[in-house]
mmCIF file of C-alpha atoms in Angstrom:
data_model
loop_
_atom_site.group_PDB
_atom_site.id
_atom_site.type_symbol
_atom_site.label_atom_id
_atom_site.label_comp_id
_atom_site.label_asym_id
_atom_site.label_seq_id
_atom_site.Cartn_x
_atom_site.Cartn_y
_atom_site.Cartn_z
ATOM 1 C CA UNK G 83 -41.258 -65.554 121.639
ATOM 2 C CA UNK G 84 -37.689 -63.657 122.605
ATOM 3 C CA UNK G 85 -35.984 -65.240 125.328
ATOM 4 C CA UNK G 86 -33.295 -62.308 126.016
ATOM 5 C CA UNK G 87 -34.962 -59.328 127.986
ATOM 6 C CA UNK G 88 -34.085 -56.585 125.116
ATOM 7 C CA UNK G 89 -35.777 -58.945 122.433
ATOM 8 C CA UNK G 90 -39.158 -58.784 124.310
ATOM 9 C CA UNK G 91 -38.649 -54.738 124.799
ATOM 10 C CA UNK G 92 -38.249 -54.632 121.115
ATOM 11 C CA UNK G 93 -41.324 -56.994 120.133
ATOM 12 C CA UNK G 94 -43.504 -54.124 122.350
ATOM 13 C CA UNK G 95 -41.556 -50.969 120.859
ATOM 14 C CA UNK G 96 -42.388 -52.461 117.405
ATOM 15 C CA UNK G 97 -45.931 -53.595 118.171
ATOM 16 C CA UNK G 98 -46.278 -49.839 119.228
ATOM 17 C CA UNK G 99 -44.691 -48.448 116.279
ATOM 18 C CA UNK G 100 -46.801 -50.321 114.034
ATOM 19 C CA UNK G 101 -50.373 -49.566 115.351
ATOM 20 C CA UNK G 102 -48.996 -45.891 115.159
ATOM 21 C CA UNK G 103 -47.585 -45.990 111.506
ATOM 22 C CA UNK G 104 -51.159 -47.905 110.863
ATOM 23 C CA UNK G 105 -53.604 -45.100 112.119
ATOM 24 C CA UNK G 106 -51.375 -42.546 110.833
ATOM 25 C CA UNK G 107 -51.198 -44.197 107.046
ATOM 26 C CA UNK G 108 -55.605 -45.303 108.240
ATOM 27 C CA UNK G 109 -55.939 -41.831 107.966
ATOM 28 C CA UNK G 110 -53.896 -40.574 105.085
ATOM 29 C CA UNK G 111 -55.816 -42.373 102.936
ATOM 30 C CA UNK G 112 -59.703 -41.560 104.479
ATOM 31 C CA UNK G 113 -57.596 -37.629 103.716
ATOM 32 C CA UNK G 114 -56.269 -38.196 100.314
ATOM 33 C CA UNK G 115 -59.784 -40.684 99.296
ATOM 34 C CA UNK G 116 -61.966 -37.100 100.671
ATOM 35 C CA UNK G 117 -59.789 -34.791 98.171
ATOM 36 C CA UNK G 118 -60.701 -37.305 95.578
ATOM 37 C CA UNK G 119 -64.078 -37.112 95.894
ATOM 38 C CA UNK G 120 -63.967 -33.252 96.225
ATOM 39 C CA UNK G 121 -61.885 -32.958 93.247
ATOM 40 C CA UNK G 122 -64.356 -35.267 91.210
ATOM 41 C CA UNK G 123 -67.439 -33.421 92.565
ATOM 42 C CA UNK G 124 -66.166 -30.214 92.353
ATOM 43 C CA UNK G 125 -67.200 -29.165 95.724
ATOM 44 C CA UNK G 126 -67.151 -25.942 96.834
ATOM 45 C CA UNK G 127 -64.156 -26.793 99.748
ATOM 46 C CA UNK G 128 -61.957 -28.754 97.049
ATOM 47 C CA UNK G 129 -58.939 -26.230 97.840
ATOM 48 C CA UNK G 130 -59.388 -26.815 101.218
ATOM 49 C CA UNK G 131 -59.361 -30.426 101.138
ATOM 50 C CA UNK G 132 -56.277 -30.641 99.141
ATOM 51 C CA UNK G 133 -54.697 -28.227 101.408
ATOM 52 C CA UNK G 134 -55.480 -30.764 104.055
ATOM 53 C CA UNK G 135 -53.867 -33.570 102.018
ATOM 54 C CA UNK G 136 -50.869 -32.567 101.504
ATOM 55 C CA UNK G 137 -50.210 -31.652 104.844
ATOM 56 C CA UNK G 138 -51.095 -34.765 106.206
ATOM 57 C CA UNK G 139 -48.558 -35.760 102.873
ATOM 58 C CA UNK G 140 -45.798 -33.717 104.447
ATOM 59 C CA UNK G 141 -46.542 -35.086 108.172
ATOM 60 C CA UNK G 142 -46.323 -38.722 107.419
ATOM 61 C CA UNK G 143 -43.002 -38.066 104.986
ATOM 62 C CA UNK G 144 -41.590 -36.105 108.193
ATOM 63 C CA UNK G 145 -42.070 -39.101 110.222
ATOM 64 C CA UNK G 146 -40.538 -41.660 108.077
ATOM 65 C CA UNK G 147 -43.893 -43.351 107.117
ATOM 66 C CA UNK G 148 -43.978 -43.074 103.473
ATOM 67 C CA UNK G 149 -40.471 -41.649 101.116
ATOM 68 C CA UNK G 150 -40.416 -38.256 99.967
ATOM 69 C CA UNK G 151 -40.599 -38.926 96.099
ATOM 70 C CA UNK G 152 -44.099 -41.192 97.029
ATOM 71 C CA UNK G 153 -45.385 -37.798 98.425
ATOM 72 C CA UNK G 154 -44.419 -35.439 95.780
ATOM 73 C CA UNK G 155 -45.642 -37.563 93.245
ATOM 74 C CA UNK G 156 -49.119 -37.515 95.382
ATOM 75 C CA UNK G 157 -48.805 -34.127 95.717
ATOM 76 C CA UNK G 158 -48.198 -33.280 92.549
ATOM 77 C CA UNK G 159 -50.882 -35.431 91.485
ATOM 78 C CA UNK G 160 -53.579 -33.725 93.662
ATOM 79 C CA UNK G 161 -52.198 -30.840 92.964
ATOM 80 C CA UNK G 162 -52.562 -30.931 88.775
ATOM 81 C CA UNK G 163 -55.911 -31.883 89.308
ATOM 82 C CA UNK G 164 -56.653 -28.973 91.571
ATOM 83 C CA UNK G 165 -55.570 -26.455 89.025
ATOM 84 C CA UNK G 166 -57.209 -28.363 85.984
ATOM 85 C CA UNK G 167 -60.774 -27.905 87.836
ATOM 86 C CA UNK G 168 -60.280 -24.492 89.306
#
């Protein structure tokens, strides 16, 4: 434990960073694992879904949680597979 009084401000700030970058990448994937499974069923709201994706894609690259080329690759990848079942 941080003995200085900024060093225990920064152990909260990061503790609060990280439960934030954890539900935010908790629920990219439950997103991305749902476009999956419409993709592979070829459900009737598969656009949709991968619409929803790659927003939440773009979201968590705006806020620094995953790099951009991670997310176009995904993108692109959800994407191709979109058009190839459409």
């Amino acid at each position: 434990m941080p003995n200085i009084k900024s060093a225990k401000k920064r152990v909260n700030v990061i503790a609060t960073k990280t439960a934030r970058n954890k539900a935010i990448k908790s629920n990219l994937k439950t997103v991305i694992k749902n476009a999956d499974l419409a993709l592979v069923n070829t459900a009737e709201n598969r656009k949709e879904t991968v619409e929803v994706a790659v927003r939440a894609l773009d979201k968590a690259c705006a806020k620094g949680i995953l790099h951009r080329n991670a997310v176009a690759r995904k993108k692109s990848q959800l994407t191709t597979r979109l058009n190839a079942s459409l």
